[in-house]
GROMACS .gro file of C-alpha atoms in nm:
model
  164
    1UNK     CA    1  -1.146  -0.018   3.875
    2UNK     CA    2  -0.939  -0.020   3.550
    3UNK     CA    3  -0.602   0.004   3.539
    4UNK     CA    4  -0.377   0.122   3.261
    5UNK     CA    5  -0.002  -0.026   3.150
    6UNK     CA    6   0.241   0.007   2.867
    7UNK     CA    7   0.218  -0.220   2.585
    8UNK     CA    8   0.391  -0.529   2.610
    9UNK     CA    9   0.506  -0.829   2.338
   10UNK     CA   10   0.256  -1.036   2.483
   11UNK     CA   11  -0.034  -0.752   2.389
   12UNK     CA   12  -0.012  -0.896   2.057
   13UNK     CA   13  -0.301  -1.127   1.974
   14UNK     CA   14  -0.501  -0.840   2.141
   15UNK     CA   15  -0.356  -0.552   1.918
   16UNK     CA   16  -0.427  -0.805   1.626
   17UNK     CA   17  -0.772  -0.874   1.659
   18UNK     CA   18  -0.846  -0.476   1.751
   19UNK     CA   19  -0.643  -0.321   1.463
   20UNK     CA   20  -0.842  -0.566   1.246
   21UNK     CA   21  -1.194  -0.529   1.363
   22UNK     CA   22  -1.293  -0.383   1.006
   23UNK     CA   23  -1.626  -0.243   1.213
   24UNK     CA   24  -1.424   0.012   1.403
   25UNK     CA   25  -1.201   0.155   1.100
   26UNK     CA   26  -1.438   0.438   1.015
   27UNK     CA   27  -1.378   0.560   1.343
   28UNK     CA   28  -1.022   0.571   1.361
   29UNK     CA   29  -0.711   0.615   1.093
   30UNK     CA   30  -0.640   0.253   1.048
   31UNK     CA   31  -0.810   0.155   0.666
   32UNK     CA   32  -0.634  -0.182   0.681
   33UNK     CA   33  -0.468  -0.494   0.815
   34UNK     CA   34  -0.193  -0.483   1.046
   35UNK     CA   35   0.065  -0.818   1.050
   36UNK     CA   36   0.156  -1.004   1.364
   37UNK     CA   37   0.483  -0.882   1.288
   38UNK     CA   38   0.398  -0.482   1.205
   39UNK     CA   39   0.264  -0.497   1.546
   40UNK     CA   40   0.598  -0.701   1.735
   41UNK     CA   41   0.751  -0.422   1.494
   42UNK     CA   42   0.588  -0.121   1.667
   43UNK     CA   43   0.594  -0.255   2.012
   44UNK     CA   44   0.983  -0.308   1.981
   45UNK     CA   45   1.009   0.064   1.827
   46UNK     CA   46   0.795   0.181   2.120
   47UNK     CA   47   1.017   0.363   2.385
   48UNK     CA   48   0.713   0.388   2.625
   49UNK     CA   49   0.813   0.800   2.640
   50UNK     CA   50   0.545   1.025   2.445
   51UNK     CA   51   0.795   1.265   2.410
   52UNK     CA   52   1.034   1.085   2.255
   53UNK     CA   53   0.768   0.882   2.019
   54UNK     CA   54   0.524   1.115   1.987
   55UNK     CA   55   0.219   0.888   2.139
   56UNK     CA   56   0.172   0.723   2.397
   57UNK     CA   57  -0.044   0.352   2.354
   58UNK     CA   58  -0.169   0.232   2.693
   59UNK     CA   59  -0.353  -0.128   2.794
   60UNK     CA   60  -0.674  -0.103   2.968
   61UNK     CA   61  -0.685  -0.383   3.208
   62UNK     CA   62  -1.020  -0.489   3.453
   63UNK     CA   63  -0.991  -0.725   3.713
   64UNK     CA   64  -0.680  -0.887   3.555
   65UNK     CA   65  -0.837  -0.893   3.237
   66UNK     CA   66  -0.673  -0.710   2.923
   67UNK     CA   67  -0.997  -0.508   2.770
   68UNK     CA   68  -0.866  -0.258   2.538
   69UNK     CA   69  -0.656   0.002   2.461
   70UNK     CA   70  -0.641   0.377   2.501
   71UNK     CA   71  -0.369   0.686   2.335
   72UNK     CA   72  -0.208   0.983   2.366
   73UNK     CA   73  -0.110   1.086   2.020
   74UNK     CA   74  -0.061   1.388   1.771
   75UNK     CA   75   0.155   1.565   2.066
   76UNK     CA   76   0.194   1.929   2.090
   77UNK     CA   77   0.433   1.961   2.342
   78UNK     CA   78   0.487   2.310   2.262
   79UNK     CA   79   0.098   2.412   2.311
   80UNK     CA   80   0.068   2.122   2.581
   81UNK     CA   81  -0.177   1.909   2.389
   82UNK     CA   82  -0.304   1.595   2.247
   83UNK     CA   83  -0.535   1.360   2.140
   84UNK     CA   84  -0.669   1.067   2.276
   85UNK     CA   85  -0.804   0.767   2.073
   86UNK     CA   86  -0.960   0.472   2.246
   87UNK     CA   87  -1.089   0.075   2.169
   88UNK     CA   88  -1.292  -0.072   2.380
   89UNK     CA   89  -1.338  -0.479   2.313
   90UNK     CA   90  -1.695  -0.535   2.202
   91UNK     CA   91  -1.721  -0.761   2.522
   92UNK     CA   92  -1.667  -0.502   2.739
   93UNK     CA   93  -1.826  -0.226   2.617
   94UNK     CA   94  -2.096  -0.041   2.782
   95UNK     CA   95  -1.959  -0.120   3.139
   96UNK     CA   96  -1.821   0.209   3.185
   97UNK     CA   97  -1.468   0.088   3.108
   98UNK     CA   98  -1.417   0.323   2.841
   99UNK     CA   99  -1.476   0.647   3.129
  100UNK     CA  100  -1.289   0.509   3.367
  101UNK     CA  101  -1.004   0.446   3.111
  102UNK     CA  102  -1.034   0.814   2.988
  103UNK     CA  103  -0.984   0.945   3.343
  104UNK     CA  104  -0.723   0.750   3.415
  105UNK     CA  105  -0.543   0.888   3.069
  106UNK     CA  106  -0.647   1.294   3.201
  107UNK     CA  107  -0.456   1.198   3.543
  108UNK     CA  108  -0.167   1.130   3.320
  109UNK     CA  109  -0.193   1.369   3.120
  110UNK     CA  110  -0.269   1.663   3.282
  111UNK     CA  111  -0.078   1.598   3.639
  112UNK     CA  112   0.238   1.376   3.538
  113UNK     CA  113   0.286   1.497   3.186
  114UNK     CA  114   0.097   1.951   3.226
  115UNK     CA  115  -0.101   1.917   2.947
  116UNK     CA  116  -0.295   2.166   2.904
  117UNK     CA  117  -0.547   2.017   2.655
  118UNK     CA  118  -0.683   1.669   2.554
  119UNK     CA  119  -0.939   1.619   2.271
  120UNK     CA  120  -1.091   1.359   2.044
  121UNK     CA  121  -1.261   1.338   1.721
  122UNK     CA  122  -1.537   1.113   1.727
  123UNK     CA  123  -1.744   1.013   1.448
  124UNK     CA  124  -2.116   1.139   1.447
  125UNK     CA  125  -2.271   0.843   1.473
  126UNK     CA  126  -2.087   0.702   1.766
  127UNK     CA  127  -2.330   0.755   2.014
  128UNK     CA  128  -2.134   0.576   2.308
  129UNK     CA  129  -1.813   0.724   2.276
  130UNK     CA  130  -1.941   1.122   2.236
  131UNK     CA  131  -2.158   1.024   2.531
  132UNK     CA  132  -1.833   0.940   2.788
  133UNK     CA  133  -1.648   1.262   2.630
  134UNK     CA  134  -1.932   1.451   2.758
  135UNK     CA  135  -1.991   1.284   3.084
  136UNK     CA  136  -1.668   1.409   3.174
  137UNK     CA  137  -1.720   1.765   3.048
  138UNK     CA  138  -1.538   1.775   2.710
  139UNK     CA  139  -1.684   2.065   2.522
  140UNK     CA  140  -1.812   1.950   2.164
  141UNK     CA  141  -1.625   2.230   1.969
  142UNK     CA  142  -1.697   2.142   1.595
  143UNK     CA  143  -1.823   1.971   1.334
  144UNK     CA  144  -1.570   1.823   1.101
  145UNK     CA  145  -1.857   1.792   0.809
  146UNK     CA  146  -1.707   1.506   0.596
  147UNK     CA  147  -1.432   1.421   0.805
  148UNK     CA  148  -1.452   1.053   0.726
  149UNK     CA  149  -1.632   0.850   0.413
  150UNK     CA  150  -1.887   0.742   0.622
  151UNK     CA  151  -1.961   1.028   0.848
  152UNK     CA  152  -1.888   1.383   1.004
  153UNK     CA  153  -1.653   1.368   1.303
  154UNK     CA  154  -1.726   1.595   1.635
  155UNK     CA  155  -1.436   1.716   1.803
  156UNK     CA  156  -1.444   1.716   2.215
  157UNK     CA  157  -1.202   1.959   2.367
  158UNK     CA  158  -1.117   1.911   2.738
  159UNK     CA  159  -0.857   2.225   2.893
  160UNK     CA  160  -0.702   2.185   3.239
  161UNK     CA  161  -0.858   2.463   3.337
  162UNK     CA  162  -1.209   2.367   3.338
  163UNK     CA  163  -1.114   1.975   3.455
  164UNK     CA  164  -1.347   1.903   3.728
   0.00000   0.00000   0.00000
Protein backbone atom coordinates (compact mmCIF):
# COMPACT_ATOMS: atom_id res chain seq x y z
CA UNK A 1 0.00 0.00 0.00
CA UNK A 2 1.44 3.37 -1.18
CA UNK A 3 1.58 6.15 0.74
CA UNK A 4 1.76 9.78 -0.26
CA UNK A 5 3.90 12.88 1.55
CA UNK A 6 4.90 16.41 0.83
CA UNK A 7 8.03 17.07 -0.88
CA UNK A 8 10.95 17.36 1.12
CA UNK A 9 14.85 18.82 0.51
CA UNK A 10 15.97 15.45 0.58
CA UNK A 11 13.43 14.54 -2.60
CA UNK A 12 16.03 16.07 -4.61
CA UNK A 13 18.20 13.55 -6.43
CA UNK A 14 14.73 11.94 -7.11
CA UNK A 15 13.05 15.15 -8.60
CA UNK A 16 16.41 15.41 -10.61
CA UNK A 17 16.59 12.31 -12.31
CA UNK A 18 12.51 12.43 -13.03
CA UNK A 19 12.36 16.06 -14.34
CA UNK A 20 15.24 14.91 -16.59
CA UNK A 21 14.13 11.64 -17.96
CA UNK A 22 14.04 13.22 -21.60
CA UNK A 23 11.65 9.91 -22.42
CA UNK A 24 8.78 11.24 -20.38
CA UNK A 25 8.81 15.06 -21.65
CA UNK A 26 6.30 14.52 -24.43
CA UNK A 27 4.00 13.59 -21.89
CA UNK A 28 4.17 16.32 -19.61
CA UNK A 29 5.07 20.34 -19.83
CA UNK A 30 8.65 20.05 -18.85
CA UNK A 31 10.82 20.48 -22.53
CA UNK A 32 14.04 20.76 -20.52
CA UNK A 33 16.56 20.40 -17.73
CA UNK A 34 15.86 21.35 -14.34
CA UNK A 35 19.17 22.34 -11.91
CA UNK A 36 19.79 20.80 -8.54
CA UNK A 37 19.27 24.14 -7.41
CA UNK A 38 15.81 25.14 -9.54
CA UNK A 39 14.54 22.20 -7.75
CA UNK A 40 16.03 23.19 -3.78
CA UNK A 41 14.51 26.53 -5.34
CA UNK A 42 10.93 25.23 -5.78
CA UNK A 43 10.88 23.00 -2.81
CA UNK A 44 11.85 26.07 -0.54
CA UNK A 45 9.02 28.23 -2.45
CA UNK A 46 6.65 25.33 -1.84
CA UNK A 47 4.18 26.19 1.07
CA UNK A 48 2.75 22.58 0.96
CA UNK A 49 -1.01 24.54 0.68
CA UNK A 50 -2.60 24.16 -2.98
CA UNK A 51 -4.44 27.04 -2.30
CA UNK A 52 -1.97 29.20 -1.57
CA UNK A 53 0.54 27.78 -4.48
CA UNK A 54 -1.72 26.73 -6.78
CA UNK A 55 -0.50 22.84 -6.94
CA UNK A 56 0.01 20.58 -4.89
CA UNK A 57 3.39 17.99 -5.62
CA UNK A 58 3.09 14.82 -3.54
CA UNK A 59 5.85 11.73 -3.02
CA UNK A 60 4.66 8.35 -3.73
CA UNK A 61 6.32 6.12 -1.31
CA UNK A 62 6.05 1.84 -1.26
CA UNK A 63 7.27 -0.04 1.46
CA UNK A 64 9.66 2.76 2.56
CA UNK A 65 10.76 3.22 -0.77
CA UNK A 66 10.42 6.76 -2.59
CA UNK A 67 8.82 5.65 -6.21
CA UNK A 68 7.52 8.69 -7.76
CA UNK A 69 5.62 11.54 -7.70
CA UNK A 70 2.02 12.57 -8.22
CA UNK A 71 0.06 16.55 -8.56
CA UNK A 72 -2.64 18.54 -8.08
CA UNK A 73 -2.19 21.49 -10.33
CA UNK A 74 -3.99 24.13 -12.65
CA UNK A 75 -6.52 24.77 -9.54
CA UNK A 76 -9.92 26.05 -10.01
CA UNK A 77 -10.94 26.67 -6.73
CA UNK A 78 -13.80 28.58 -7.85
CA UNK A 79 -15.30 25.56 -10.12
CA UNK A 80 -13.68 23.00 -7.56
CA UNK A 81 -11.23 21.46 -9.97
CA UNK A 82 -7.92 20.28 -11.05
CA UNK A 83 -5.57 18.33 -12.70
CA UNK A 84 -3.51 15.66 -11.77
CA UNK A 85 -0.11 14.79 -13.39
CA UNK A 86 1.80 11.73 -12.33
CA UNK A 87 5.63 9.94 -12.72
CA UNK A 88 5.99 6.76 -12.01
CA UNK A 89 9.95 5.53 -11.81
CA UNK A 90 10.54 3.15 -14.69
CA UNK A 91 11.39 0.53 -11.88
CA UNK A 92 8.24 0.57 -10.55
CA UNK A 93 6.01 0.82 -13.11
CA UNK A 94 3.42 -1.63 -13.97
CA UNK A 95 2.93 -2.72 -10.25
CA UNK A 96 -0.14 -0.89 -9.87
CA UNK A 97 1.61 1.93 -8.00
CA UNK A 98 0.49 4.48 -10.27
CA UNK A 99 -3.63 3.44 -9.25
CA UNK A 100 -3.08 3.21 -5.99
CA UNK A 101 -1.26 6.64 -6.02
CA UNK A 102 -4.21 8.18 -8.03
CA UNK A 103 -6.71 7.06 -5.37
CA UNK A 104 -4.93 8.13 -2.76
CA UNK A 105 -4.74 11.83 -4.60
CA UNK A 106 -9.07 11.53 -5.23
CA UNK A 107 -9.29 10.90 -1.26
CA UNK A 108 -7.55 14.16 -1.00
CA UNK A 109 -9.02 15.76 -3.25
CA UNK A 110 -12.41 15.18 -3.22
CA UNK A 111 -12.98 14.56 0.80
CA UNK A 112 -10.25 16.92 2.52
CA UNK A 113 -9.98 19.56 -0.14
CA UNK A 114 -14.50 19.23 -2.10
CA UNK A 115 -13.32 19.07 -5.33
CA UNK A 116 -15.65 18.53 -7.45
CA UNK A 117 -13.58 17.44 -10.50
CA UNK A 118 -10.12 15.87 -11.24
CA UNK A 119 -8.84 15.23 -14.81
CA UNK A 120 -5.73 14.48 -16.81
CA UNK A 121 -4.48 14.82 -20.24
CA UNK A 122 -2.70 11.93 -21.32
CA UNK A 123 -0.92 11.52 -24.45
CA UNK A 124 -2.44 8.97 -27.03
CA UNK A 125 0.05 6.72 -27.06
CA UNK A 126 0.42 6.17 -23.38
CA UNK A 127 -1.25 3.08 -23.13
CA UNK A 128 -0.51 2.49 -19.28
CA UNK A 129 -1.45 5.63 -17.93
CA UNK A 130 -5.09 6.05 -19.98
CA UNK A 131 -5.51 2.45 -18.85
CA UNK A 132 -5.39 3.37 -14.72
CA UNK A 133 -7.58 6.64 -15.56
CA UNK A 134 -10.08 4.29 -16.80
CA UNK A 135 -9.82 1.56 -14.30
CA UNK A 136 -11.01 4.00 -11.96
CA UNK A 137 -13.86 5.35 -14.09
CA UNK A 138 -12.50 8.62 -15.55
CA UNK A 139 -14.61 9.38 -18.57
CA UNK A 140 -12.32 9.95 -21.76
CA UNK A 141 -13.99 13.32 -22.77
CA UNK A 142 -11.83 14.51 -25.81
CA UNK A 143 -9.40 14.41 -28.12
CA UNK A 144 -6.91 17.20 -27.97
CA UNK A 145 -5.80 16.43 -31.85
CA UNK A 146 -2.22 17.90 -31.83
CA UNK A 147 -1.96 18.67 -28.38
CA UNK A 148 1.71 17.82 -28.19
CA UNK A 149 4.58 17.49 -31.15
CA UNK A 150 4.55 14.03 -30.88
CA UNK A 151 0.99 13.09 -30.33
CA UNK A 152 -2.80 13.90 -29.57
CA UNK A 153 -3.56 14.09 -25.85
CA UNK A 154 -6.97 12.41 -24.35
CA UNK A 155 -8.45 14.15 -21.61
CA UNK A 156 -10.00 11.86 -18.56
CA UNK A 157 -12.59 13.68 -16.53
CA UNK A 158 -13.46 12.20 -13.09
CA UNK A 159 -16.68 14.35 -11.11
CA UNK A 160 -17.47 13.59 -7.46
CA UNK A 161 -20.56 12.68 -8.35
CA UNK A 162 -20.01 9.62 -10.26
CA UNK A 163 -16.75 8.55 -7.84
CA UNK A 164 -17.34 5.03 -7.03
Amino acid sequence: MITLRKIEPEDVPFLYQWENDASAWSDGANHNPLSQKDLRDYISASTGDIYQDGQLRQIIINEGVTVGCIDLFDLDPRNGRAAIGMYIAPAYRGQGLGKQAVEALEEYAFGFLHLRTLYAVIAEHNAPCRAIYQQLNYTESSVLKGWTQEDNALIYIKNYANRI
